[in-house]
Amino acid sequence: MKRLILFFLFLTVFFLNETFNVSDKLQPFFYRITFPFLKLRATVQEVILRFQNRIYPGDVYLGTKSVGNLFFVTGKGEGFFYILGEAEEGAIVLDPLEKRFLGIVVEKGPISKVMRVFSEDFVEKVRVENDRESVVGVVKGERVPRLSVIEDIDVTGWKVYFESEKWNVAFKEYLFIGTVAGRDEEYFLLNVTRDVPDRVIVIGVVE
């Protein structure tokens, strides 16, 4: 009887979390409580994806060394999303199919938290480039991310890439953030895709 009550409690919390947009402070609590069900959901989703012929790449290698692998996305918010499993803080998270930068791991745990460019806490160095040249800039996270560049130049229409000295060469095409949509006074505004896939690549996985 106790197990049955606990089962329904877990199930209730899980569906509440899936149905309602709980705050960032409450999300980790919900995800930790529903952890067993999230693992089951990940397994079921894997089977469904295979039936849909949506096969994601496996571990990421540089030569013979594994530098990252796939994680299942458990929940999404405006400025953050969560992945099932422990990922080192500071690791970068990429879209394995669309080849784009998704965010940075900011909390490590059974459910790890990933900060996106839509979070006000996001402030990171980027490269802004077109076919002929590139400049250094800084992206400040907001609902519409803002870009500032050092040089006095109009970069409207240019592509923006996350700047990572460690991964620039090996994963340059995966570090794409978005394009510069236009200017708003001293800042440029970015056009960034909001969608997050079912699986993501985390580069720099420790466990």
Coordinates of N, CA and C in Angstrom, one line a residue:
M1 N 0.8 -1.2 0.0 CA 0.0 0.0 0.0 C 0.9 1.3 0.0
K2 N 2.0 1.2 0.8 CA 2.9 2.4 0.9 C 3.5 2.7 -0.5
R3 N 3.9 1.6 -1.2 CA 4.5 1.7 -2.5 C 3.5 2.3 -3.5
L4 N 2.3 1.9 -3.4 CA 1.2 2.4 -4.3 C 1.0 3.9 -4.0
I5 N 1.0 4.3 -2.7 CA 0.8 5.7 -2.4 C 2.0 6.6 -3.0
L6 N 3.2 6.1 -2.7 CA 4.4 6.7 -3.2 C 4.4 6.9 -4.7
F7 N 3.9 5.8 -5.4 CA 3.9 5.8 -6.8 C 2.9 6.9 -7.4
F8 N 1.8 7.0 -6.7 CA 0.8 8.0 -7.2 C 1.3 9.4 -6.8
L9 N 2.1 9.5 -5.7 CA 2.7 10.8 -5.4 C 3.7 11.2 -6.4
F10 N 4.6 10.3 -6.8 CA 5.6 10.6 -7.8 C 4.9 11.0 -9.1
L11 N 3.8 10.2 -9.5 CA 3.1 10.4 -10.7 C 2.4 11.8 -10.7
T12 N 1.8 12.2 -9.6 CA 1.2 13.5 -9.5 C 2.2 14.6 -9.7
V13 N 3.3 14.5 -9.0 CA 4.3 15.6 -9.0 C 4.9 15.7 -10.5
F14 N 5.1 14.5 -11.1 CA 5.6 14.5 -12.4 C 4.7 15.2 -13.4
F15 N 3.4 14.9 -13.4 CA 2.5 15.5 -14.3 C 2.2 16.9 -14.0
L16 N 2.3 17.3 -12.7 CA 2.2 18.8 -12.4 C 3.4 19.5 -13.0
N17 N 4.5 18.9 -12.9 CA 5.7 19.6 -13.5 C 5.6 19.7 -15.0
E18 N 5.1 18.6 -15.6 CA 5.0 18.6 -17.1 C 3.9 19.6 -17.6
T19 N 2.9 19.8 -16.7 CA 1.7 20.6 -17.2 C 1.9 22.0 -16.9
F20 N 2.5 22.4 -15.7 CA 2.6 23.8 -15.4 C 4.0 24.3 -15.5
N21 N 4.2 25.6 -15.7 CA 5.5 26.2 -15.8 C 6.0 26.6 -14.4
V22 N 6.6 25.7 -13.7 CA 7.0 26.0 -12.4 C 8.3 26.9 -12.4
S23 N 8.6 27.7 -11.4 CA 9.7 28.6 -11.4 C 11.0 27.9 -11.4
D24 N 12.1 28.6 -11.7 CA 13.4 28.0 -11.8 C 13.8 27.5 -10.4
K25 N 13.4 28.1 -9.3 CA 13.8 27.7 -8.0 C 13.2 26.4 -7.6
L26 N 11.9 26.1 -8.1 CA 11.2 24.9 -7.8 C 11.5 23.8 -8.8
Q27 N 12.0 24.1 -10.0 CA 12.3 23.0 -11.0 C 13.2 22.0 -10.5
P28 N 14.4 22.3 -9.9 CA 15.3 21.2 -9.4 C 14.6 20.3 -8.4
F29 N 13.7 20.8 -7.6 CA 13.0 20.0 -6.6 C 12.1 19.0 -7.3
F30 N 11.3 19.5 -8.2 CA 10.4 18.6 -9.0 C 11.2 17.6 -9.7
Y31 N 12.3 17.9 -10.4 CA 13.1 17.0 -11.1 C 13.7 15.9 -10.3
R32 N 14.2 16.3 -9.1 CA 14.8 15.3 -8.2 C 13.8 14.3 -7.7
I33 N 12.6 14.8 -7.4 CA 11.5 13.9 -6.9 C 11.1 12.9 -8.0
T34 N 11.1 13.4 -9.2 CA 10.6 12.6 -10.3 C 11.7 11.8 -11.1
F35 N 12.9 11.8 -10.5 CA 14.1 11.3 -11.2 C 13.9 9.8 -11.7
P36 N 13.3 8.9 -10.9 CA 13.1 7.5 -11.5 C 12.2 7.5 -12.7
F37 N 11.2 8.4 -12.7 CA 10.3 8.4 -13.8 C 10.9 9.1 -15.0
L38 N 11.8 10.0 -14.8 CA 12.6 10.7 -15.9 C 13.5 9.6 -16.6
K39 N 14.1 8.8 -15.8 CA 14.9 7.7 -16.4 C 14.1 6.8 -17.3
L40 N 12.9 6.4 -16.7 CA 12.0 5.5 -17.5 C 11.6 6.3 -18.8
R41 N 11.3 7.5 -18.6 CA 10.8 8.3 -19.8 C 11.9 8.4 -20.9
A42 N 13.2 8.6 -20.4 CA 14.3 8.6 -21.3 C 14.4 7.3 -22.1
T43 N 14.2 6.2 -21.5 CA 14.3 4.9 -22.2 C 13.2 4.8 -23.2
V44 N 12.0 5.1 -22.8 CA 10.8 5.0 -23.7 C 11.0 5.9 -24.9
Q45 N 11.5 7.2 -24.6 CA 11.7 8.1 -25.7 C 12.7 7.6 -26.7
E46 N 13.8 6.9 -26.2 CA 14.8 6.4 -27.0 C 14.2 5.4 -28.0
V47 N 13.3 4.5 -27.5 CA 12.6 3.6 -28.4 C 11.8 4.3 -29.4
I48 N 11.0 5.3 -29.0 CA 10.2 6.0 -29.9 C 11.0 6.7 -31.0
L49 N 12.1 7.3 -30.6 CA 13.0 8.0 -31.6 C 13.5 7.0 -32.6
R50 N 13.8 5.8 -32.2 CA 14.3 4.8 -33.1 C 13.2 4.4 -34.1
F51 N 12.0 4.3 -33.6 CA 10.8 3.9 -34.5 C 10.6 5.1 -35.5
Q52 N 10.9 6.3 -35.1 CA 10.7 7.5 -36.0 C 12.0 7.7 -36.9
N53 N 12.9 6.8 -36.7 CA 14.2 6.8 -37.5 C 14.9 8.1 -37.3
R54 N 14.8 8.7 -36.0 CA 15.6 9.8 -35.6 C 16.8 9.4 -34.8
I55 N 17.8 9.0 -35.4 CA 19.0 8.5 -34.7 C 20.0 9.6 -34.4
Y56 N 20.3 9.8 -33.1 CA 21.3 10.8 -32.8 C 22.7 10.2 -32.8
P57 N 23.7 11.0 -33.0 CA 25.1 10.5 -32.9 C 25.4 10.1 -31.5
G58 N 26.4 9.3 -31.4 CA 26.8 8.8 -30.0 C 27.8 9.7 -29.4
D59 N 28.8 9.1 -28.7 CA 29.8 9.9 -28.0 C 30.6 10.7 -29.0
V60 N 31.1 11.8 -28.5 CA 31.9 12.7 -29.4 C 33.4 12.4 -29.1
Y61 N 34.2 12.2 -30.2 CA 35.6 11.9 -30.0 C 36.4 12.9 -30.7
L62 N 37.6 13.2 -30.2 CA 38.7 13.9 -30.8 C 39.8 12.9 -30.9
G63 N 40.0 12.3 -32.1 CA 41.0 11.2 -32.2 C 40.4 10.0 -31.5
T64 N 41.1 9.5 -30.5 CA 40.6 8.3 -29.8 C 40.1 8.7 -28.4
K65 N 40.1 10.0 -28.1 CA 39.7 10.5 -26.8 C 38.2 11.0 -26.8
S66 N 37.4 10.5 -25.9 CA 36.0 10.9 -25.8 C 36.0 12.2 -25.0
V67 N 35.4 13.2 -25.6 CA 35.3 14.6 -25.0 C 33.9 15.0 -24.7
G68 N 32.9 14.1 -25.0 CA 31.5 14.5 -24.7 C 30.6 13.4 -25.2
N69 N 29.4 13.5 -24.7 CA 28.3 12.5 -25.1 C 26.9 13.1 -25.0
L70 N 25.9 12.2 -25.3 CA 24.6 12.7 -25.3 C 23.9 12.7 -24.0
F71 N 23.0 13.7 -23.7 CA 22.2 13.7 -22.5 C 20.8 14.0 -22.9
F72 N 19.9 13.4 -22.2 CA 18.4 13.5 -22.4 C 17.9 14.8 -21.7
V73 N 17.2 15.6 -22.5 CA 16.6 16.9 -21.9 C 15.3 16.5 -21.1
T74 N 15.3 17.0 -19.9 CA 14.1 16.6 -19.0 C 13.1 17.7 -18.8
G75 N 13.6 19.0 -19.0 CA 12.6 20.1 -18.8 C 13.2 21.4 -19.4
K76 N 12.3 22.3 -19.7 CA 12.8 23.5 -20.4 C 12.1 24.8 -19.8
G77 N 12.8 25.9 -19.7 CA 12.3 27.1 -19.2 C 12.7 28.2 -20.1
E78 N 12.5 29.5 -19.7 CA 12.8 30.6 -20.6 C 14.3 30.8 -20.7
G79 N 15.0 30.8 -19.6 CA 16.5 31.0 -19.7 C 17.3 29.8 -19.4
F80 N 16.7 28.7 -19.0 CA 17.4 27.5 -18.7 C 16.7 26.2 -19.2
F81 N 17.4 25.1 -19.3 CA 16.8 23.8 -19.4 C 17.6 22.8 -18.6
Y82 N 17.1 21.6 -18.4 CA 17.7 20.6 -17.6 C 18.0 19.3 -18.3
I83 N 19.1 18.7 -18.0 CA 19.4 17.4 -18.6 C 19.6 16.3 -17.6
L84 N 19.3 15.1 -17.9 CA 19.4 14.0 -17.0 C 20.8 13.4 -16.9
G85 N 21.4 13.6 -15.8 CA 22.8 13.1 -15.6 C 23.7 14.2 -15.1
E86 N 24.9 13.8 -14.6 CA 25.9 14.7 -14.1 C 26.8 15.2 -15.2
A87 N 26.8 16.5 -15.3 CA 27.8 17.2 -16.3 C 28.5 18.3 -15.5
E88 N 29.8 18.4 -15.9 CA 30.7 19.3 -15.2 C 30.2 20.8 -15.4
E89 N 30.2 21.6 -14.3 CA 29.9 23.0 -14.5 C 30.9 23.7 -15.4
G90 N 30.4 24.5 -16.3 CA 31.2 25.1 -17.3 C 31.3 24.4 -18.6
A91 N 30.8 23.2 -18.7 CA 30.8 22.4 -19.9 C 29.8 23.1 -20.9
I92 N 30.1 23.0 -22.2 CA 29.2 23.6 -23.2 C 28.3 22.6 -23.8
V93 N 27.1 23.1 -24.1 CA 26.0 22.2 -24.5 C 25.6 22.5 -26.0
L94 N 25.6 21.5 -26.8 CA 25.4 21.8 -28.3 C 24.2 20.9 -28.8
D95 N 23.7 21.4 -29.9 CA 22.6 20.7 -30.6 C 23.3 19.7 -31.6
P96 N 23.1 18.4 -31.5 CA 23.8 17.5 -32.3 C 23.3 17.4 -33.8
L97 N 22.1 17.8 -34.0 CA 21.5 17.7 -35.3 C 21.6 19.0 -36.1
E98 N 21.2 20.1 -35.4 CA 21.2 21.4 -36.1 C 22.6 22.1 -36.0
K99 N 23.5 21.6 -35.2 CA 24.9 22.1 -35.1 C 24.8 23.6 -34.6
R100 N 24.4 23.8 -33.4 CA 24.4 25.1 -32.8 C 24.6 25.1 -31.3
F101 N 25.1 26.2 -30.8 CA 25.4 26.3 -29.3 C 24.0 26.5 -28.6
L102 N 23.9 25.7 -27.5 CA 22.6 25.8 -26.7 C 22.8 26.5 -25.3
G103 N 24.0 26.3 -24.7 CA 24.2 26.9 -23.4 C 25.4 26.3 -22.7
I104 N 25.4 26.7 -21.4 CA 26.5 26.3 -20.5 C 26.0 25.6 -19.3
V105 N 26.6 24.5 -18.8 CA 26.2 23.9 -17.6 C 26.5 24.8 -16.4
V106 N 25.6 25.1 -15.6 CA 25.8 26.0 -14.4 C 25.6 25.3 -13.1
E107 N 24.9 24.1 -13.1 CA 24.7 23.3 -11.9 C 24.9 21.8 -12.2
K108 N 25.7 21.1 -11.4 CA 26.0 19.7 -11.6 C 25.2 18.9 -10.6
G109 N 24.5 17.9 -11.0 CA 23.8 17.0 -10.1 C 23.1 15.9 -10.9
P110 N 22.3 15.1 -10.2 CA 21.5 14.0 -11.0 C 20.7 14.6 -12.1
I111 N 20.3 15.9 -11.9 CA 19.7 16.7 -13.0 C 20.6 17.9 -13.1
S112 N 21.2 18.1 -14.2 CA 22.1 19.2 -14.4 C 21.4 20.4 -15.1
K113 N 21.8 21.6 -14.7 CA 21.1 22.8 -15.2 C 21.9 23.5 -16.2
V114 N 21.3 23.9 -17.3 CA 22.0 24.5 -18.4 C 21.5 25.9 -18.6
M115 N 22.3 26.9 -18.6 CA 21.9 28.3 -18.8 C 22.0 28.7 -20.3
R116 N 21.0 29.3 -20.8 CA 20.9 29.7 -22.2 C 21.2 31.2 -22.4
V117 N 21.2 31.6 -23.7 CA 21.5 33.0 -24.0 C 20.3 33.9 -23.7
F118 N 19.2 33.3 -23.3 CA 18.0 34.0 -22.9 C 17.9 34.3 -21.4
S119 N 18.9 33.8 -20.7 CA 19.0 34.1 -19.2 C 19.7 35.5 -19.0
E120 N 19.2 36.3 -18.1 CA 19.9 37.5 -17.8 C 21.3 37.4 -17.2
D121 N 21.5 36.1 -16.7 CA 22.9 35.9 -16.1 C 23.9 35.5 -17.1
F122 N 23.5 35.3 -18.4 CA 24.4 34.9 -19.4 C 25.2 36.2 -19.9
V123 N 26.5 36.2 -19.8 CA 27.4 37.2 -20.3 C 28.6 36.5 -20.8
E124 N 28.8 36.4 -22.1 CA 29.9 35.6 -22.6 C 30.5 36.2 -23.9
K125 N 31.8 36.0 -24.1 CA 32.6 36.4 -25.2 C 32.2 35.6 -26.5
V126 N 32.0 36.3 -27.6 CA 31.6 35.7 -28.8 C 32.5 36.2 -30.0
R127 N 32.4 35.5 -31.1 CA 33.0 35.9 -32.4 C 31.9 36.3 -33.3
V128 N 32.0 37.4 -34.0 CA 31.0 37.9 -34.9 C 31.7 38.0 -36.3
E129 N 31.1 37.3 -37.3 CA 31.8 37.2 -38.6 C 30.9 37.1 -39.8
N130 N 31.5 37.6 -40.9 CA 30.8 37.4 -42.2 C 31.8 36.7 -43.1
D131 N 31.6 36.7 -44.4 CA 32.5 36.0 -45.3 C 33.9 36.6 -45.4
R132 N 34.0 37.8 -45.0 CA 35.3 38.5 -45.2 C 36.1 38.8 -43.9
E133 N 35.4 39.0 -42.8 CA 36.1 39.4 -41.6 C 35.4 39.0 -40.3
S134 N 36.0 39.1 -39.2 CA 35.4 38.8 -37.9 C 35.9 39.8 -36.9
V135 N 35.0 40.0 -35.8 CA 35.3 40.9 -34.7 C 34.9 40.2 -33.4
V136 N 35.4 40.7 -32.3 CA 35.1 40.1 -31.0 C 34.0 40.9 -30.4
G137 N 33.1 40.2 -29.7 CA 32.0 40.9 -29.1 C 31.6 40.2 -27.8
V138 N 30.6 40.7 -27.1 CA 30.1 40.2 -25.9 C 28.5 40.1 -26.0
V139 N 28.0 38.9 -25.7 CA 26.5 38.7 -25.7 C 26.0 38.8 -24.3
K140 N 25.0 39.6 -24.1 CA 24.3 39.7 -22.8 C 22.9 39.1 -22.9
G141 N 22.7 38.1 -22.1 CA 21.4 37.4 -22.2 C 20.2 38.2 -21.8
E142 N 19.1 38.1 -22.6 CA 17.8 38.6 -22.3 C 16.8 37.9 -23.2
R143 N 15.6 38.2 -23.1 CA 14.5 37.6 -23.9 C 15.0 37.7 -25.4
V144 N 15.4 38.8 -25.8 CA 16.1 39.0 -27.1 C 17.6 39.3 -26.7
P145 N 18.5 38.4 -26.9 CA 19.9 38.6 -26.5 C 20.5 39.8 -27.2
R146 N 21.4 40.5 -26.5 CA 22.0 41.7 -27.0 C 23.5 41.5 -27.2
L147 N 24.0 42.1 -28.3 CA 25.4 42.0 -28.6 C 26.1 43.4 -28.6
S148 N 27.3 43.4 -28.0 CA 28.1 44.7 -28.2 C 29.4 44.3 -28.7
V149 N 29.9 45.1 -29.6 CA 31.2 44.9 -30.3 C 32.2 46.0 -30.0
I150 N 33.5 45.7 -29.9 CA 34.4 46.7 -29.6 C 34.6 47.8 -30.7
E151 N 34.6 47.3 -31.9 CA 34.9 48.1 -33.1 C 33.6 48.9 -33.5
D152 N 33.7 50.0 -34.1 CA 32.6 50.8 -34.6 C 32.3 50.4 -36.0
I153 N 31.4 49.3 -36.0 CA 31.1 48.7 -37.3 C 29.7 48.1 -37.2
D154 N 29.0 48.2 -38.3 CA 27.7 47.6 -38.4 C 27.7 46.1 -38.7
V155 N 27.3 45.3 -37.8 CA 27.5 43.8 -38.0 C 26.1 43.2 -38.3
T156 N 25.1 44.0 -38.7 CA 23.8 43.4 -39.0 C 23.9 42.4 -40.1
G157 N 23.3 41.2 -39.9 CA 23.4 40.1 -40.8 C 24.6 39.1 -40.6
W158 N 25.5 39.5 -39.7 CA 26.6 38.7 -39.4 C 26.2 37.5 -38.5
K159 N 27.1 36.4 -38.6 CA 26.8 35.3 -37.7 C 27.6 35.4 -36.4
V160 N 27.0 34.9 -35.3 CA 27.6 35.0 -34.0 C 27.9 33.6 -33.5
Y161 N 29.2 33.4 -33.1 CA 29.6 32.1 -32.5 C 30.1 32.3 -31.1
F162 N 29.8 31.3 -30.3 CA 30.4 31.3 -28.9 C 31.9 31.1 -29.0
E163 N 32.6 31.9 -28.2 CA 34.1 31.9 -28.3 C 34.6 31.0 -27.2
S164 N 35.2 29.9 -27.6 CA 35.9 29.0 -26.7 C 37.2 28.6 -27.3
E165 N 38.3 29.1 -26.6 CA 39.6 28.8 -27.0 C 39.9 27.3 -27.1
K166 N 39.3 26.5 -26.2 CA 39.5 25.1 -26.2 C 38.9 24.4 -27.4
W167 N 37.7 24.8 -27.8 CA 36.9 24.1 -28.8 C 36.7 24.8 -30.1
N168 N 37.3 26.0 -30.3 CA 37.0 26.8 -31.5 C 37.3 26.0 -32.8
V169 N 38.5 25.3 -32.8 CA 38.9 24.6 -34.0 C 38.1 23.4 -34.2
A170 N 38.0 22.5 -33.2 CA 37.3 21.2 -33.4 C 35.8 21.3 -33.6
F171 N 35.2 22.3 -32.9 CA 33.7 22.4 -33.0 C 33.2 23.7 -33.4
K172 N 33.9 24.4 -34.3 CA 33.5 25.7 -34.7 C 32.1 25.8 -35.2
E173 N 31.7 24.8 -36.1 CA 30.4 24.9 -36.7 C 29.3 24.6 -35.7
Y174 N 29.6 23.9 -34.6 CA 28.6 23.7 -33.5 C 28.5 24.8 -32.6
L175 N 29.4 25.8 -32.6 CA 29.3 26.9 -31.7 C 28.5 28.1 -32.2
F176 N 27.7 27.9 -33.3 CA 26.9 28.9 -33.8 C 25.7 29.3 -32.8
I177 N 25.6 30.6 -32.5 CA 24.5 31.0 -31.6 C 23.3 31.5 -32.4
G178 N 23.6 32.4 -33.4 CA 22.5 33.0 -34.1 C 23.0 34.1 -35.0
T179 N 22.1 34.9 -35.6 CA 22.5 36.0 -36.5 C 22.1 37.3 -35.9
V180 N 22.8 38.4 -36.3 CA 22.5 39.7 -35.9 C 21.3 40.3 -36.7
A181 N 20.2 40.6 -36.0 CA 19.0 41.0 -36.6 C 19.0 42.5 -36.9
G182 N 19.6 43.3 -36.1 CA 19.6 44.7 -36.3 C 20.2 45.4 -35.1
R183 N 20.0 46.7 -35.0 CA 20.6 47.5 -34.0 C 19.5 48.2 -33.1
D184 N 19.8 48.3 -31.8 CA 18.9 49.0 -30.9 C 19.8 49.9 -30.1
E185 N 19.9 51.2 -30.5 CA 20.8 52.1 -29.8 C 22.3 51.6 -29.8
E186 N 22.8 51.4 -28.6 CA 24.2 51.0 -28.5 C 24.4 49.5 -28.7
Y187 N 23.3 48.7 -28.7 CA 23.4 47.2 -28.8 C 22.9 46.7 -30.1
F188 N 23.4 45.6 -30.5 CA 22.8 44.8 -31.6 C 21.9 43.7 -31.1
L189 N 20.8 43.4 -31.7 CA 19.9 42.4 -31.3 C 20.1 41.1 -32.1
L190 N 20.0 39.9 -31.4 CA 20.3 38.7 -32.0 C 19.0 37.9 -32.3
N191 N 19.0 37.2 -33.4 CA 18.0 36.3 -33.8 C 18.5 34.9 -33.4
V192 N 17.9 34.3 -32.3 CA 18.4 33.0 -31.8 C 17.2 32.0 -31.8
T193 N 17.4 30.8 -32.3 CA 16.4 29.8 -32.3 C 16.2 29.3 -30.8
R194 N 14.9 29.3 -30.4 CA 14.6 28.9 -29.0 C 14.4 27.4 -28.8
D195 N 14.2 26.7 -29.9 CA 13.9 25.2 -29.7 C 15.1 24.5 -29.1
V196 N 14.8 23.5 -28.2 CA 15.8 22.6 -27.7 C 15.4 21.2 -28.1
P197 N 16.4 20.4 -28.6 CA 16.1 19.1 -29.0 C 15.9 18.1 -27.9
D198 N 15.5 16.9 -28.2 CA 15.3 15.9 -27.1 C 16.6 15.4 -26.5
R199 N 17.6 15.4 -27.3 CA 19.0 15.0 -26.9 C 19.9 16.2 -27.2
V200 N 20.9 16.4 -26.3 CA 22.0 17.4 -26.5 C 23.3 16.8 -26.3
I201 N 24.3 17.4 -26.9 CA 25.7 17.0 -26.7 C 26.3 17.9 -25.6
V202 N 27.0 17.3 -24.6 CA 27.7 18.1 -23.6 C 29.2 17.8 -23.8
I203 N 29.9 18.9 -24.1 CA 31.4 18.7 -24.3 C 32.1 19.0 -23.0
G204 N 33.0 18.1 -22.6 CA 33.7 18.3 -21.4 C 33.1 17.5 -20.2
V205 N 32.4 16.4 -20.6 CA 31.8 15.6 -19.6 C 32.8 14.9 -18.7
V206 N 32.5 14.9 -17.4 CA 33.4 14.3 -16.4 C 32.9 13.0 -15.9
E207 N 31.6 12.9 -15.6 CA 30.9 11.7 -15.2 C 29.7 11.4 -16.0

